[in-house]
Coordinates of C-alpha atoms in Angstrom, one line a residue:
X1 CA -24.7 6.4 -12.1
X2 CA -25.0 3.2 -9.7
X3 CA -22.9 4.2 -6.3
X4 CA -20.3 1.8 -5.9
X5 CA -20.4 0.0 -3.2
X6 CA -18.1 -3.5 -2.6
X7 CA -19.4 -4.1 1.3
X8 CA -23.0 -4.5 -0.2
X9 CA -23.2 -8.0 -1.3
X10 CA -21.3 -10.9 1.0
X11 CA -20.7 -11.0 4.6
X12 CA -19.1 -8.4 6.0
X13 CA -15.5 -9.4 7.1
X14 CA -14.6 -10.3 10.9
X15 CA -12.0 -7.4 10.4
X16 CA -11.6 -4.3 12.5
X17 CA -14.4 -1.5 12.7
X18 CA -14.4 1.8 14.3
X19 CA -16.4 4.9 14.6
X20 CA -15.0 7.9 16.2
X21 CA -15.6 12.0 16.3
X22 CA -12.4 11.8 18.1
X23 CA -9.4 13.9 16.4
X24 CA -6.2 12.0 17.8
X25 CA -8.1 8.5 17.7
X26 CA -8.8 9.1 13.7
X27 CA -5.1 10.5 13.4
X28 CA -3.7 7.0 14.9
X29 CA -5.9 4.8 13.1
X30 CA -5.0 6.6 9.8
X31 CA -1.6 7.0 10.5
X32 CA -1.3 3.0 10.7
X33 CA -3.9 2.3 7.8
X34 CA -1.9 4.5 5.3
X35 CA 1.2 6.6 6.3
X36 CA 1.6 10.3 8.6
X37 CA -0.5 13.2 7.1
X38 CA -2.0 16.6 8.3
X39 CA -5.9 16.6 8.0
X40 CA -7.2 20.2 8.4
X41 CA -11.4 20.7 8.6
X42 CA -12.9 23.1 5.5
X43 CA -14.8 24.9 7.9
X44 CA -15.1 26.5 11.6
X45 CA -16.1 24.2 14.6
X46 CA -16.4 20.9 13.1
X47 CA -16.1 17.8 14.6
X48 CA -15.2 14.6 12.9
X49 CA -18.2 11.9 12.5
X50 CA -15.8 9.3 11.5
X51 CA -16.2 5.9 10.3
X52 CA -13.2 3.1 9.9
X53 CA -12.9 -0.1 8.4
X54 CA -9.5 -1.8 7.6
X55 CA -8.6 -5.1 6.1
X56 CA -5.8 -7.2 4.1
X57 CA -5.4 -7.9 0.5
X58 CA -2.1 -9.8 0.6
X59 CA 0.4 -7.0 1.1
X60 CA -2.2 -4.1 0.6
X61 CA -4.1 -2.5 3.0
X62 CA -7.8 -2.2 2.2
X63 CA -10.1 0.7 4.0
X64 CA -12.9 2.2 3.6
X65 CA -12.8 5.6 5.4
X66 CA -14.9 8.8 5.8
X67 CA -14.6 11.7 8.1
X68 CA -18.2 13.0 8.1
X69 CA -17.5 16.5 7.3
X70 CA -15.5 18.1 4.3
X71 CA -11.4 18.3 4.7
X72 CA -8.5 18.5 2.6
X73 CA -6.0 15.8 3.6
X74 CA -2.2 16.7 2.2
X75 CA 1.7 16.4 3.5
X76 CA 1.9 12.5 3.4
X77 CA 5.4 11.0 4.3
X78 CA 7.4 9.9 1.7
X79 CA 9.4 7.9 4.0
X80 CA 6.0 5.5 4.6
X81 CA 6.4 4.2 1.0
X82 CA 3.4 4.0 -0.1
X83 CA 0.9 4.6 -3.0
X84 CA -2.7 5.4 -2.7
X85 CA -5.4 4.1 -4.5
X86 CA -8.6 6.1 -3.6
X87 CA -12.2 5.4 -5.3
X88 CA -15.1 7.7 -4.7
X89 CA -18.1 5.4 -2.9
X90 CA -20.3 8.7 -2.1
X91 CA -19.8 12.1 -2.2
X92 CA -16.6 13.6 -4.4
X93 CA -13.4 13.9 -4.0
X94 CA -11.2 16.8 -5.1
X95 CA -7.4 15.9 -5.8
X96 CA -4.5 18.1 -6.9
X97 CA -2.4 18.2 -9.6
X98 CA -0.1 20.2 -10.8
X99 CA -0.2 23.6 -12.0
X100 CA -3.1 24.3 -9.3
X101 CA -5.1 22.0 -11.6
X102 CA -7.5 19.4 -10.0
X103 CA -10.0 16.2 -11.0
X104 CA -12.5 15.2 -9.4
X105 CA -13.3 11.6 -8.6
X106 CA -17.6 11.6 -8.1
X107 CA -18.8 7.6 -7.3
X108 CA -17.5 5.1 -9.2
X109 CA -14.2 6.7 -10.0
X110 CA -10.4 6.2 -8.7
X111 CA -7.4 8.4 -8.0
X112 CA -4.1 7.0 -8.1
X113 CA -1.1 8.9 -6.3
X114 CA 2.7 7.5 -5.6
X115 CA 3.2 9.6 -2.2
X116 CA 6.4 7.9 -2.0
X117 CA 7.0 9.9 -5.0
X118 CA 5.2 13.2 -5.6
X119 CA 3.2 15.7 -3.2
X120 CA -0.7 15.0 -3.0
X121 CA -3.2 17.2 -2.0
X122 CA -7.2 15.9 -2.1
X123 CA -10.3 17.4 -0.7
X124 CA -13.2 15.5 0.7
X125 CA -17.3 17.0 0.4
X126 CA -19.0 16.3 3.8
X127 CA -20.8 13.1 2.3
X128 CA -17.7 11.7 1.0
X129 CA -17.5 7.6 1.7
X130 CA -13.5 6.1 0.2
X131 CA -12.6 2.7 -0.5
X132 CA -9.1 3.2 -0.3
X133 CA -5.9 1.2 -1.2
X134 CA -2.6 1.6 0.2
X135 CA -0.1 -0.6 -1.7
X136 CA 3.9 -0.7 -0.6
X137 CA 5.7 1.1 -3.8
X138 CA 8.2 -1.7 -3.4
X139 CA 5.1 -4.0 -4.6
X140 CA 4.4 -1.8 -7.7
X141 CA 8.0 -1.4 -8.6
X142 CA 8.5 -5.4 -8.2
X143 CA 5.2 -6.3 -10.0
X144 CA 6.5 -4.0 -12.7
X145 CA 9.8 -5.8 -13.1
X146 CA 8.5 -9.2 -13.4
X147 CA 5.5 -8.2 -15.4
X148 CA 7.5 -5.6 -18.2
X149 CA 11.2 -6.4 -17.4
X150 CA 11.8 -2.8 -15.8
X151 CA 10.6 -0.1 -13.5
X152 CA 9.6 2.6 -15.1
X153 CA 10.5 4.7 -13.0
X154 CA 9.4 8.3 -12.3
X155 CA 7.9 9.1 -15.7
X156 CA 4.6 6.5 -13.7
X157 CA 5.3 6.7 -10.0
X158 CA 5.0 10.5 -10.4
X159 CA 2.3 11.0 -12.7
X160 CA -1.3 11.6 -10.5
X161 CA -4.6 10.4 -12.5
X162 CA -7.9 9.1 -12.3
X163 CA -8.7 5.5 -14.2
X164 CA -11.4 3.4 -13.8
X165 CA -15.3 4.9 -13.6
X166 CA -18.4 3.2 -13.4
X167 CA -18.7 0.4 -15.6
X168 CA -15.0 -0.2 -16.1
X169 CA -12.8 -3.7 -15.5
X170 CA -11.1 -1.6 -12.9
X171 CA -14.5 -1.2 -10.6
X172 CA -15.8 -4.4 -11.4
X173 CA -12.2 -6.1 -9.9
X174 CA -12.5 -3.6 -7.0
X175 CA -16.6 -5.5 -6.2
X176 CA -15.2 -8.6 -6.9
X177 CA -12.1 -8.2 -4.0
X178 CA -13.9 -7.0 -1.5
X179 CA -16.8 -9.6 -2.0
X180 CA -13.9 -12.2 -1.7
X181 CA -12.7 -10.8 1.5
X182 CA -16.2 -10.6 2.6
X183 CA -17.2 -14.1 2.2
X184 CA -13.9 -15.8 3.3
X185 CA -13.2 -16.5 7.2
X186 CA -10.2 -14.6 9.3
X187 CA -7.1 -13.7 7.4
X188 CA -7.8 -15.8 3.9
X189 CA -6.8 -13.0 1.8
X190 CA -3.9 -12.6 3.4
X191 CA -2.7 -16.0 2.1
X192 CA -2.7 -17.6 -1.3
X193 CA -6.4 -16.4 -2.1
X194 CA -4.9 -12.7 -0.8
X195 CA -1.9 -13.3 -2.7
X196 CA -3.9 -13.9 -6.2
X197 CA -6.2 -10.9 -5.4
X198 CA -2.9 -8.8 -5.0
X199 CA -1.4 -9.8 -8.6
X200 CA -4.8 -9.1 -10.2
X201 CA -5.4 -5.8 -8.8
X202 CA -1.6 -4.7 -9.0
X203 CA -1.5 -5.9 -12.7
X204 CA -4.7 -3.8 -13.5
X205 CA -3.7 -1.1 -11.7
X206 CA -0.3 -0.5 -13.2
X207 CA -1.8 -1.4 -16.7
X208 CA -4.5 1.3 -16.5
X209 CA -2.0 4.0 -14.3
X210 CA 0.7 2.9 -17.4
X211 CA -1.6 4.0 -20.5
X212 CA -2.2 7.5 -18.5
X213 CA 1.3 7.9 -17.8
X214 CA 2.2 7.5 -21.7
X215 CA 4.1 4.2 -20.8
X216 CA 4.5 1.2 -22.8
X217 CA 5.0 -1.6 -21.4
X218 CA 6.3 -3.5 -24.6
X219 CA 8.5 -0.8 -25.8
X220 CA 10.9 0.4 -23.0
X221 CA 13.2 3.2 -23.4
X222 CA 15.5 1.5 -21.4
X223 CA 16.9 -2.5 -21.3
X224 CA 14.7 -4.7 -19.3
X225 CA 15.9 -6.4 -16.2
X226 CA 16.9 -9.7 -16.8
X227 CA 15.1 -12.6 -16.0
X228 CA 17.8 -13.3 -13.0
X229 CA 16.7 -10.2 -11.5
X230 CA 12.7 -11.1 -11.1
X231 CA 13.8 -14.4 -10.0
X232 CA 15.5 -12.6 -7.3
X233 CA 13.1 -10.2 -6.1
X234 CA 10.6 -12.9 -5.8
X235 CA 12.8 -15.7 -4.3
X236 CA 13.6 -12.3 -1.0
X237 CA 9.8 -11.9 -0.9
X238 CA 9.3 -16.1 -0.2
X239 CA 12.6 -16.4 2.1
X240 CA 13.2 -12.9 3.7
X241 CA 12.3 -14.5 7.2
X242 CA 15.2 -16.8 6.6
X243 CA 17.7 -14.2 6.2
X244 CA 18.8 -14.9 2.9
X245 CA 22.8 -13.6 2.2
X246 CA 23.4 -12.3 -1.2
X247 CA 25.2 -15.5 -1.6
X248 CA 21.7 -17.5 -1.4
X249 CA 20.3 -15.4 -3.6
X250 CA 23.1 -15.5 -6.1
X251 CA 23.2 -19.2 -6.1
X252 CA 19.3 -18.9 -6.4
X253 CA 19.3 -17.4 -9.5
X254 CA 22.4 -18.7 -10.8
X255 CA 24.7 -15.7 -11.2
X256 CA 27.8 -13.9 -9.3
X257 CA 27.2 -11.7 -6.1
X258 CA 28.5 -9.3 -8.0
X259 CA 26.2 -9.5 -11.1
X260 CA 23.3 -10.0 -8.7
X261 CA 24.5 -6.5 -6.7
X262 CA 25.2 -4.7 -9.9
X263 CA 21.9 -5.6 -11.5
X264 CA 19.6 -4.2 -8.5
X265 CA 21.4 -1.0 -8.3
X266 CA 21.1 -0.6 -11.8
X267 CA 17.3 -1.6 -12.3
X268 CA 15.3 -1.2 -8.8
X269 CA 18.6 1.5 -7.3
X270 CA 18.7 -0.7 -4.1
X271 CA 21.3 -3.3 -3.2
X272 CA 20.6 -7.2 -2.2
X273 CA 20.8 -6.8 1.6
X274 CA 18.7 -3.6 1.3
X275 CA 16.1 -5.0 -0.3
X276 CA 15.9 -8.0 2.3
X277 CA 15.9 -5.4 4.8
X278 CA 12.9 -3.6 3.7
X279 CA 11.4 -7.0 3.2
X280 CA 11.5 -8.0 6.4
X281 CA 10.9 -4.9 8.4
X282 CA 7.2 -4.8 6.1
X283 CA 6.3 -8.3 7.3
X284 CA 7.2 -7.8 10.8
X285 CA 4.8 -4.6 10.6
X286 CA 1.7 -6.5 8.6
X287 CA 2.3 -9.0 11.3
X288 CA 2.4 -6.2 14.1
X289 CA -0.8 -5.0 13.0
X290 CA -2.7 -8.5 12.7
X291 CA -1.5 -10.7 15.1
X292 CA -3.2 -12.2 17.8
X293 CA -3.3 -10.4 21.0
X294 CA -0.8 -13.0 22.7
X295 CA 1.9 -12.4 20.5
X296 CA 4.4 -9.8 21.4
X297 CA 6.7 -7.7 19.6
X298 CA 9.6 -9.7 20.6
X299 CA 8.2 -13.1 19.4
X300 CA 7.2 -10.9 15.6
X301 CA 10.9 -10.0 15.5
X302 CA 12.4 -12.4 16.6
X303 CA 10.6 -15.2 13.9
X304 CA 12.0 -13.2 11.3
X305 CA 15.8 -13.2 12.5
X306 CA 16.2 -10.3 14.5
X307 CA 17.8 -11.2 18.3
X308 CA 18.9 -7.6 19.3
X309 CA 15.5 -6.1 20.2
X310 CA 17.2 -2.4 20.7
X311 CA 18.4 -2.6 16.8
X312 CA 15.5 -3.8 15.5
X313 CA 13.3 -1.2 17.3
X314 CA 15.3 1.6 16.1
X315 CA 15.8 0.2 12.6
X316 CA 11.6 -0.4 12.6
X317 CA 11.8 3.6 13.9
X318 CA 13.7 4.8 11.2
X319 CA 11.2 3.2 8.8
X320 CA 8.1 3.9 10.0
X321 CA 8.5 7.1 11.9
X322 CA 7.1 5.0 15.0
X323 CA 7.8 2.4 17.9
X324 CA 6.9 -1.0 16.8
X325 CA 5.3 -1.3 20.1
X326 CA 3.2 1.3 19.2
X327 CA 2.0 -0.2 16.0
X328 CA 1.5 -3.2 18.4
X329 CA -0.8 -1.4 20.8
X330 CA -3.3 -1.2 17.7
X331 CA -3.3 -4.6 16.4
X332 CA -6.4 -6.5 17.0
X333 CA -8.4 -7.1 20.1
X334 CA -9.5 -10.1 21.8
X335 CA -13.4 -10.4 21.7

């Protein structure tokens, strides 16, 4: 089998790049790319040979990652909210299931794991190279509702799996994406190119992670949320920096604040105001981490509605498990 490899063909993004046998630098930079874990070395005295490489897809964070020597990476937060998409480049990966059963993913393949959802366990061999994906489960959940009519819930967002391999629609998307973000200047992708990129890689993704998970996207157990509801979810994605009341979004769709409240506890088990909320606490963070290096954190919160500086930071805290100064402080760098 052909190793896959996206960064081969195009220009290499202007987008961050690191290399590090540093332990606490690699924990940072990780920590901000995906989510809190514990990293622990398969081996005595080794030292990280690390490379690092981050960039946007729309809302998903795209790295590709190694640590030079083999470790098993587990205990990711839950609170973080996010899902990890992880193909093999080089080497193999090792992930856990359940029942002390594992796959591995050699080149070519991808491992899909909701660790806002279920425990996850994976080891890397010392030659391993990932092209990783972390996507916010509030994207998968909302792509699911306007693409099927539902979330489905645990039954997916639970259920670990490989999909793709060499050859497959899945890897060929995955080339595709990164030669885009290659070839395009700055932040593109992180605009209405980005935003296409994210529908067609979310859409294949849940398509691919559905048919593993045994669900059907056309024959729901349960009703499907009505159309009112999709509106709604994307019409807080477009205006969450304008604080949009329940009101607004009621109005939006055309239905009572208290259809509109009913309906998103009953199909995504979050209220209106919540889900503004978490919108605009995930903006304020994407825009944390790209920025450039005049802005400040009070200028980031402030454009998206928040005046009391000491709320906001510990609202952000509660979130993220960090200061959003601190997610600041490793943002990009003039030069």
């Amino acid at each position: 089998m052909v190793a896959l490899d996206p960064f081969a063909v195009g220009r290499p993004p202007a987008a961050e790049r690191r290399t590090s046998e540093d332990w606490s630098e690699i924990q940072l930079w990780s920590d901000r790319m995906y989510m809190p874990y514990v990293v622990r070395p398969l081996g005595v005295g080794l030292s990280p040979r690390s490379s690092m490489y981050s960039t946007k897809i729309g809302d998903i964070t795209v790295t590709r990652f190694s640590y030079g020597i083999p470790v098993s990476v587990g205990d990711f937060s839950s609170d973080a909210g996010n899902a990890l998409v992880l193909t093999t480049i080089r080497g193999n990966a090792r992930h856990h299931l359940d029942h002390d059963a594992t796959a591995d993913t050699p080149s070519g393949d991808t491992f899909v794991a909701d660790c806002s959802r279920v425990d996850y366990l994976v080891e890397f061999s010392p030659d391993h190279v990932q092209l990783n994906l972390t996507v916010p489960h509030t994207l998968l959940a909302d792509t699911a509702v306007r693409w099927w009519g539902f979330d489905p819930g645990d039954v997916l967002w639970q259920r670990k799996c490989v999909i793709g391999g060499g050859g497959s629609g899945w890897q060929a998307l995955l080339g595709y994406a990164m030669r885009t973000t290659g070839e395009l200047p700055g932040h593109a992708t992180e605009g209405r190119i980005g935003l296409n990129l994210q529908e067609l890689l979310v859409g294949h993704l849940l398509t691919e992670w559905a048919a593993r998970a045994g669900v059907d996207p056309d024959r729901s157990t349960g009703p499907a949320a009505p159309g009112y509801v999709r509106h709604a979810v994307q019409y807080i994605r477009e205006y969450a920096r304008e604080l949009p009341t329940s009101s607004d979004i009621a109005d939006a769709v055309g239905v009572s604040v208290r259809t509109l409240s009913g309906s998103f506890r009953k199909y995504l088990d979050t209220t209106p105001a919540e889900y503004v909320r978490e919108q605009r606490l995930q903006g304020i963070r994407e825009e944390l981490l790209t920025a450039s290096p005049g802005a400040t954190v009070a200028s980031i919160a402030g454009a998206w509605g928040y005046v009391n500086l000491g709320l906001f930071a510990a609202a952000y805290r509660r979130r993220f498990g960090e200061n959003p100064s601190q997610t600041r402080a490793f943002g990009p760098v003039s030069g």
